[in-house]
PDB file of C-alpha atoms in Angstrom:
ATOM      1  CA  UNK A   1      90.187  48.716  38.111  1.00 46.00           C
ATOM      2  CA  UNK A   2      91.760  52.202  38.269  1.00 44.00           C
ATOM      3  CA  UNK A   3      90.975  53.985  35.115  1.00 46.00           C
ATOM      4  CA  UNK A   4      93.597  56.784  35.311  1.00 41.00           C
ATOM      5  CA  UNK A   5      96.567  53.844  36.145  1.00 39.00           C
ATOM      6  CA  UNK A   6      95.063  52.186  33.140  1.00 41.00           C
ATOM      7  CA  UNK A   7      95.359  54.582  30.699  1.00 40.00           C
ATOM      8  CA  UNK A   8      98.832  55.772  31.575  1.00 42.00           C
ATOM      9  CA  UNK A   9     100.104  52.058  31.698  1.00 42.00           C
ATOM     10  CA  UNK A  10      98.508  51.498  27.429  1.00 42.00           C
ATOM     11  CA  UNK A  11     100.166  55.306  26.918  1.00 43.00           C
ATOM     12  CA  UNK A  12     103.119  54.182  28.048  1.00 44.00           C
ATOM     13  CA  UNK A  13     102.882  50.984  26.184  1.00 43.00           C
ATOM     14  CA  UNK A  14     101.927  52.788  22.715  1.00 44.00           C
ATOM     15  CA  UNK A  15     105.199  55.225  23.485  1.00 44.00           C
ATOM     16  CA  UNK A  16     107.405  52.614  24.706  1.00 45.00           C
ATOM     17  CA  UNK A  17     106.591  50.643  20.780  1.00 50.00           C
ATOM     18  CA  UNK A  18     106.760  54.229  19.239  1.00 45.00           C
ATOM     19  CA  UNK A  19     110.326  54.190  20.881  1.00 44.00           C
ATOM     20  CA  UNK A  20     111.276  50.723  20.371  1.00 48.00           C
ATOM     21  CA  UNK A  21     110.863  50.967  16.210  1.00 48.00           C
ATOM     22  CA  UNK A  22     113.346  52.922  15.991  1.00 46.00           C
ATOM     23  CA  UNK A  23     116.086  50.312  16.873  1.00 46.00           C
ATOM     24  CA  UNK A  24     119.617  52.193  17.092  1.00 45.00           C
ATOM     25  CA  UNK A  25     118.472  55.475  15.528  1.00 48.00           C
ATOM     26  CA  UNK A  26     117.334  56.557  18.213  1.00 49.00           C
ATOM     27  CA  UNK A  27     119.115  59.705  20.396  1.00 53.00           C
ATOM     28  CA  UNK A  28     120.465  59.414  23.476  1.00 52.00           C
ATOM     29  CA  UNK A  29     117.457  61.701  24.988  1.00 49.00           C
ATOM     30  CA  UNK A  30     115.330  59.257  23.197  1.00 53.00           C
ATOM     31  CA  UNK A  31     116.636  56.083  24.620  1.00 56.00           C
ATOM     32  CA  UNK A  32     116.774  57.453  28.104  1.00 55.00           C
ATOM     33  CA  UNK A  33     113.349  58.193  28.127  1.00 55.00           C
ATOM     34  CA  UNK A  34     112.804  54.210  26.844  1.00 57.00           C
ATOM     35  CA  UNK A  35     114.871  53.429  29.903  1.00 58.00           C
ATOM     36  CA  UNK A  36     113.157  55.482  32.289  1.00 52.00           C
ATOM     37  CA  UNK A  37     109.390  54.188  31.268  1.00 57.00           C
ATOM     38  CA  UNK A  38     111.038  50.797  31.429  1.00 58.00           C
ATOM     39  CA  UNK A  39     112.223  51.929  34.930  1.00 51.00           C
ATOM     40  CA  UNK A  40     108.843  53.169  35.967  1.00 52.00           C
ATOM     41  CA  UNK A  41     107.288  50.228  34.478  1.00 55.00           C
ATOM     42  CA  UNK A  42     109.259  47.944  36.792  1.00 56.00           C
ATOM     43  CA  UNK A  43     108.601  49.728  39.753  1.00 47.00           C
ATOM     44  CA  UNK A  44     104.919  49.666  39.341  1.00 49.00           C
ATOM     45  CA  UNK A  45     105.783  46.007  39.327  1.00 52.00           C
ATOM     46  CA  UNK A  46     108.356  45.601  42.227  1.00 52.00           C
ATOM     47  CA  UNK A  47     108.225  48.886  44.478  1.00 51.00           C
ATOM     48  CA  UNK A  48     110.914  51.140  45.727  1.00 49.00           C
ATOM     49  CA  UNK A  49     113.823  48.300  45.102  1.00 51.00           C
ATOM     50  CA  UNK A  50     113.726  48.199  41.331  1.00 47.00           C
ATOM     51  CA  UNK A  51     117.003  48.903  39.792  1.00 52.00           C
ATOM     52  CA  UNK A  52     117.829  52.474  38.677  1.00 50.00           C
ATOM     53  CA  UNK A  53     117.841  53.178  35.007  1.00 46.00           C
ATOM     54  CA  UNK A  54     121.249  53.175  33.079  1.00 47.00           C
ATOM     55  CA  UNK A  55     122.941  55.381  30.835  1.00 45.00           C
ATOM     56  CA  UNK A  56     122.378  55.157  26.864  1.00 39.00           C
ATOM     57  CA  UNK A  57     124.613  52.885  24.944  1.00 39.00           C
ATOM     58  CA  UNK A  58     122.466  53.494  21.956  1.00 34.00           C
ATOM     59  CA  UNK A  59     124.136  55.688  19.005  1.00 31.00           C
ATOM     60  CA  UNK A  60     123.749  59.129  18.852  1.00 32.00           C
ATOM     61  CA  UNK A  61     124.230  61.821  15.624  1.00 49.00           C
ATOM     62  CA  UNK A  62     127.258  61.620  14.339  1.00 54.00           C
ATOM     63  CA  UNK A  63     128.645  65.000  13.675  1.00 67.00           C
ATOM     64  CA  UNK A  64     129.817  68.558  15.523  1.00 86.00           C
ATOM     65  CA  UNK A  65     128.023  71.726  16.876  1.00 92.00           C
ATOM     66  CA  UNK A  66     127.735  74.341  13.716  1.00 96.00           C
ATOM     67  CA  UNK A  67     126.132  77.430  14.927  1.00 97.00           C
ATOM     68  CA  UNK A  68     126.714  81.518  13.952  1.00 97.00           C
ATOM     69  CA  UNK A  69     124.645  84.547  15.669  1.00 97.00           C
ATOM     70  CA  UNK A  70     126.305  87.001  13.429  1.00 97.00           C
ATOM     71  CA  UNK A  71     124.950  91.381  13.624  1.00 96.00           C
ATOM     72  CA  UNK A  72     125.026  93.873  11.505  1.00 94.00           C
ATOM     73  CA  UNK A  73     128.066  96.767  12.686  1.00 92.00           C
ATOM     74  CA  UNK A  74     126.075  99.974  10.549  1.00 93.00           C
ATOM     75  CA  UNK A  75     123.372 100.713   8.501  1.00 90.00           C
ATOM     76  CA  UNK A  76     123.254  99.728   4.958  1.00 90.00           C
ATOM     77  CA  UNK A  77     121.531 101.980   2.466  1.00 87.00           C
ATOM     78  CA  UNK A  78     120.642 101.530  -1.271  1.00 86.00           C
ATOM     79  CA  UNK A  79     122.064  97.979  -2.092  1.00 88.00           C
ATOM     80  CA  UNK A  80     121.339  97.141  -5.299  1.00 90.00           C
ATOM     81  CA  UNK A  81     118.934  93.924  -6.649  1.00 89.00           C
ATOM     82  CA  UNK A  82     119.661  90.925  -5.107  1.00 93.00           C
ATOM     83  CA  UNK A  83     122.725  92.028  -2.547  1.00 93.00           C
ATOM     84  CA  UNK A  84     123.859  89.948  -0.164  1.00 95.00           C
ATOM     85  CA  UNK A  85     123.392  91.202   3.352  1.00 94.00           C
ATOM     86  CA  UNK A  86     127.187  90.980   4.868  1.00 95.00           C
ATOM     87  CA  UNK A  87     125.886  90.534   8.812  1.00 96.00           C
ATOM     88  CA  UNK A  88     129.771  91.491  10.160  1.00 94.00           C
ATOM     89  CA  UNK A  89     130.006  91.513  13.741  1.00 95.00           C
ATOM     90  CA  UNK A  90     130.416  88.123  14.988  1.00 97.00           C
ATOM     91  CA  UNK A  91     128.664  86.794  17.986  1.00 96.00           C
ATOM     92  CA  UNK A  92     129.190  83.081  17.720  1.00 96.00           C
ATOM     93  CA  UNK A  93     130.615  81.280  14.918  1.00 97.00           C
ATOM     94  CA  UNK A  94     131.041  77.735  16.252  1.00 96.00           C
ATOM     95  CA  UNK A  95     132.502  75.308  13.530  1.00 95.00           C
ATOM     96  CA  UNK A  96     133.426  78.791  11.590  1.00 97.00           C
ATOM     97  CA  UNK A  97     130.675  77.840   8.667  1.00 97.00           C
ATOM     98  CA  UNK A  98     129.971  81.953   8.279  1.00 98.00           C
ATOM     99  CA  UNK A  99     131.990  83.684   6.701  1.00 98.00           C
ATOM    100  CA  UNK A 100     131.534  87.342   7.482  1.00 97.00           C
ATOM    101  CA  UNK A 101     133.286  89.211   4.615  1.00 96.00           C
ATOM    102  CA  UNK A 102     131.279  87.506   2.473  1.00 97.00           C
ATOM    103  CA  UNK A 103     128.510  87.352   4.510  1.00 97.00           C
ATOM    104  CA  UNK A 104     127.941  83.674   3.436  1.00 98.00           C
ATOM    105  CA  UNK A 105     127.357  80.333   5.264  1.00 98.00           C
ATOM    106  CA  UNK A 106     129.341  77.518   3.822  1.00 98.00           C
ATOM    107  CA  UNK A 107     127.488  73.759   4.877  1.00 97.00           C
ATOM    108  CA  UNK A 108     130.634  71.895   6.352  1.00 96.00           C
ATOM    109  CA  UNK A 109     127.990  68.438   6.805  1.00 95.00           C
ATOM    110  CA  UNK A 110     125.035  67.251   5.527  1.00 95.00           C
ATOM    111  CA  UNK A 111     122.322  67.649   7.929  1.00 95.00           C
ATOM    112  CA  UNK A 112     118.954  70.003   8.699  1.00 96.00           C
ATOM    113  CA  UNK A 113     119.633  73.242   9.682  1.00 98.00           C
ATOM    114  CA  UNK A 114     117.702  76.072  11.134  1.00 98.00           C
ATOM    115  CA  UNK A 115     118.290  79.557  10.039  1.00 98.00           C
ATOM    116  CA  UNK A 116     116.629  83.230  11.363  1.00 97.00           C
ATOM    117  CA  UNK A 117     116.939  86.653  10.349  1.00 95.00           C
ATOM    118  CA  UNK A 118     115.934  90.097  11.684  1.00 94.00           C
ATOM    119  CA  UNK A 119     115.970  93.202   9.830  1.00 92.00           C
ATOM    120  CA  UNK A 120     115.061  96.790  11.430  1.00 90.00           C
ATOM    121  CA  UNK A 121     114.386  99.683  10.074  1.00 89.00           C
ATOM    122  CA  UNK A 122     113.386 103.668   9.892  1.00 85.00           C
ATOM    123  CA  UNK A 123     110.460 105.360   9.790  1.00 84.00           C
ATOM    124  CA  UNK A 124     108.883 105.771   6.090  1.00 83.00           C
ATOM    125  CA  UNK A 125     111.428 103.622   4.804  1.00 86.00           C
ATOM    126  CA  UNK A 126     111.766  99.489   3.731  1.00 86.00           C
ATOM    127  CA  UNK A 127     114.044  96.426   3.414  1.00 88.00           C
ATOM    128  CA  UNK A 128     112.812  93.520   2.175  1.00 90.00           C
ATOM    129  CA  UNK A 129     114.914  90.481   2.058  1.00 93.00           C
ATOM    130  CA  UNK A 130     114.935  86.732   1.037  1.00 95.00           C
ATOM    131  CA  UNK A 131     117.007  83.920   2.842  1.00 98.00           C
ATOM    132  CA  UNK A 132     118.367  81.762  -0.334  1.00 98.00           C
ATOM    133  CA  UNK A 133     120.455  78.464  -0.630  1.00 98.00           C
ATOM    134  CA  UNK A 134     123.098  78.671  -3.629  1.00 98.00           C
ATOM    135  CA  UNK A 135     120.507  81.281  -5.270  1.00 94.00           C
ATOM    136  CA  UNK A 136     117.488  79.335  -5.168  1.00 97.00           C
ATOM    137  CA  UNK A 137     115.055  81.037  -2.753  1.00 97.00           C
ATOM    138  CA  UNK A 138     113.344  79.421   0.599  1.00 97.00           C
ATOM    139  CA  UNK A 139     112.479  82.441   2.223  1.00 96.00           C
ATOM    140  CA  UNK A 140     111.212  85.972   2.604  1.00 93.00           C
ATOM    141  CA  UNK A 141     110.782  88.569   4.886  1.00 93.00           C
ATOM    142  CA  UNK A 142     109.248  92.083   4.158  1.00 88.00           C
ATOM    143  CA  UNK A 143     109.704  95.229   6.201  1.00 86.00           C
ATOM    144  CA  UNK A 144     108.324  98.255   5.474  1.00 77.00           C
ATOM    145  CA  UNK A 145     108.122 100.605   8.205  1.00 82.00           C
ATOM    146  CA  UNK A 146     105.241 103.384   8.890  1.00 79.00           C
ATOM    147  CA  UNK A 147     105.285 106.042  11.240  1.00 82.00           C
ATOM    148  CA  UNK A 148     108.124 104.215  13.428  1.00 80.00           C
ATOM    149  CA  UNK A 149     111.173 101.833  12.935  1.00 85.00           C
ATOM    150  CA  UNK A 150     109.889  98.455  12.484  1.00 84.00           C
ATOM    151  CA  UNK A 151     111.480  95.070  12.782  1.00 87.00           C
ATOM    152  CA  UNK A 152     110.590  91.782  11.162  1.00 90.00           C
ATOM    153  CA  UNK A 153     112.137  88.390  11.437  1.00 93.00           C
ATOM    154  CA  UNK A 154     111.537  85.396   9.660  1.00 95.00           C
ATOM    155  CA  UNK A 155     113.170  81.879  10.172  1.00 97.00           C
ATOM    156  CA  UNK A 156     113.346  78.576   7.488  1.00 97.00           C
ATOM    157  CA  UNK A 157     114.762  75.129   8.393  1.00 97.00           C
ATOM    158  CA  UNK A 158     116.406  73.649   5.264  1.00 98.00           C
ATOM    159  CA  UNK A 159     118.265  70.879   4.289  1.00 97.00           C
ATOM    160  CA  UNK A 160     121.448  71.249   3.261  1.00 98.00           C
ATOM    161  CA  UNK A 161     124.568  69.192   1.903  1.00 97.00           C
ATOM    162  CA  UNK A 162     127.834  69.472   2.139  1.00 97.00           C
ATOM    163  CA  UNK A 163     129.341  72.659   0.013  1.00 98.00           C
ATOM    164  CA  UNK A 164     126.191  74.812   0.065  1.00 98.00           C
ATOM    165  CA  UNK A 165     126.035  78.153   0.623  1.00 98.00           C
ATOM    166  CA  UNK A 166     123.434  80.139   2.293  1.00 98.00           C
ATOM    167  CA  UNK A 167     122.694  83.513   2.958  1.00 98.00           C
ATOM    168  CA  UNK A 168     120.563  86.734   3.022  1.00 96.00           C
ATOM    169  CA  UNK A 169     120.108  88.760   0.198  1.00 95.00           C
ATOM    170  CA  UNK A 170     118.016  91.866  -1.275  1.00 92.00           C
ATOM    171  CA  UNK A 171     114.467  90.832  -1.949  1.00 89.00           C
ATOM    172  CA  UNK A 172     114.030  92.732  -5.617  1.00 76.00           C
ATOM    173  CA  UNK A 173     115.152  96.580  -5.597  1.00 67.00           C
ATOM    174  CA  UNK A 174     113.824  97.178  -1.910  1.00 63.00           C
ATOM    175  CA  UNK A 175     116.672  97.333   0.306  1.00 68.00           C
ATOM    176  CA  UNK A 176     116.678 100.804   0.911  1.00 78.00           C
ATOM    177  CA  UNK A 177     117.324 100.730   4.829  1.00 82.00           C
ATOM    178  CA  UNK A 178     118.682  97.894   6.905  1.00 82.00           C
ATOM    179  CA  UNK A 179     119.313  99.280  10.570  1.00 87.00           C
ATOM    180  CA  UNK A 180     122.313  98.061  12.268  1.00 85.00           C
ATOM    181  CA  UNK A 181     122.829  96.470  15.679  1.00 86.00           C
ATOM    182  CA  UNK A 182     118.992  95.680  15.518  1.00 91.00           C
ATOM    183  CA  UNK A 183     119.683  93.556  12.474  1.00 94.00           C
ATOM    184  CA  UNK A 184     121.121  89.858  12.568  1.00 95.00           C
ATOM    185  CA  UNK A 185     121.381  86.530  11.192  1.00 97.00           C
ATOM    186  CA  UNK A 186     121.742  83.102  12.701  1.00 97.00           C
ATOM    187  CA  UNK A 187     122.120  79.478  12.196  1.00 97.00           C
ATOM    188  CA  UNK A 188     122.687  76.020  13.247  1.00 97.00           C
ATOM    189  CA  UNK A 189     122.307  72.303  12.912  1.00 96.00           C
ATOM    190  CA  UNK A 190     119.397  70.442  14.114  1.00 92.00           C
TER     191      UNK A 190
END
């Protein structure tokens, strides 16, 4: 018996049930790569003349592309408590969920969605931030620069519904220096 064959055939097996469980919930990614073990299953079985795998007919997510990479146009100095970072020079704003005047992303779907931040700034000074969803706070990132401008980035996948706004705010009464062009904010859904 070949012991490598072997134990790729039961991996395949244990993937292939992994796979199978998940009935019609499954992505179209997901049930291509059920179709392609299949495939490779049934050429181990009957050589070069096994039929070619299809395409998916299984469902995939409903729902659109939301996505913002959004920069900051000029320093910001001295914002009070608990600002809201206005990140106003748009990169992308696909499904137009970030609003840049008020520097706030509106949820247009239920769904999991990934957000990142960068701040930079000077030497000697500080901005610490927190990424919050309709006030309640999910993440935070603290810059405080020493003998050189520093950056720091920090990133938080959240679920969201429908209606909820997100966004970037002052973290307490440190946002002293937030460097523009260095500095941006970004989103989308998973």
């Amino acid at each position: 018996m070949n012991i490598p064959w072997f134990c790729s055939f039961i991996s395949i097996l244990a993937l292939t049930d992994v796979l199978a469980s998940e009935k019609n919930k499954c992505s179209e990614a997901e049930s291509d790569l059920m179709k392609y073990i299949k495939w490779q299953m049934e050429i181990s079985k009957g050589g070069c003349n096994s039929p070619t795998p299809q395409k998916c007919q299984c469902k995939t997510k409903e729902g659109r592309t939301i996505a913002f990479q959004i920069m900051l146009n000029a320093a910001m100095k001295n914002l009070p408590k608990e600002a809201v970072v206005k990140f106003d020079k748009v990169i992308t704003n696909i499904g137009g969920a970030y609003n840049p005047s008020t520097g706030k992303f509106t949820c247009p779907e239920d769904g999991v969605y990934s957000f990142a931040w960068t701040t930079m700034t000077y030497s000697g000074s500080r901005f610490n931030s927190e990424f919050v969803v309709d006030g309640t706070i999910k993440a935070y990132n603290f810059n405080i620069a020493g003998n050189s401008h520093r950056s720091s980035s920090q990133t938080a996948v959240v679920e969201l519904k429908k209606g909820n706004k997100a966004w970037i705010r002052t973290y307490s009464t440190h946002g002293f220096l937030i460097e523009g062009r260095w500095s941006s904010f970004s989103g989308f859904n998973i």
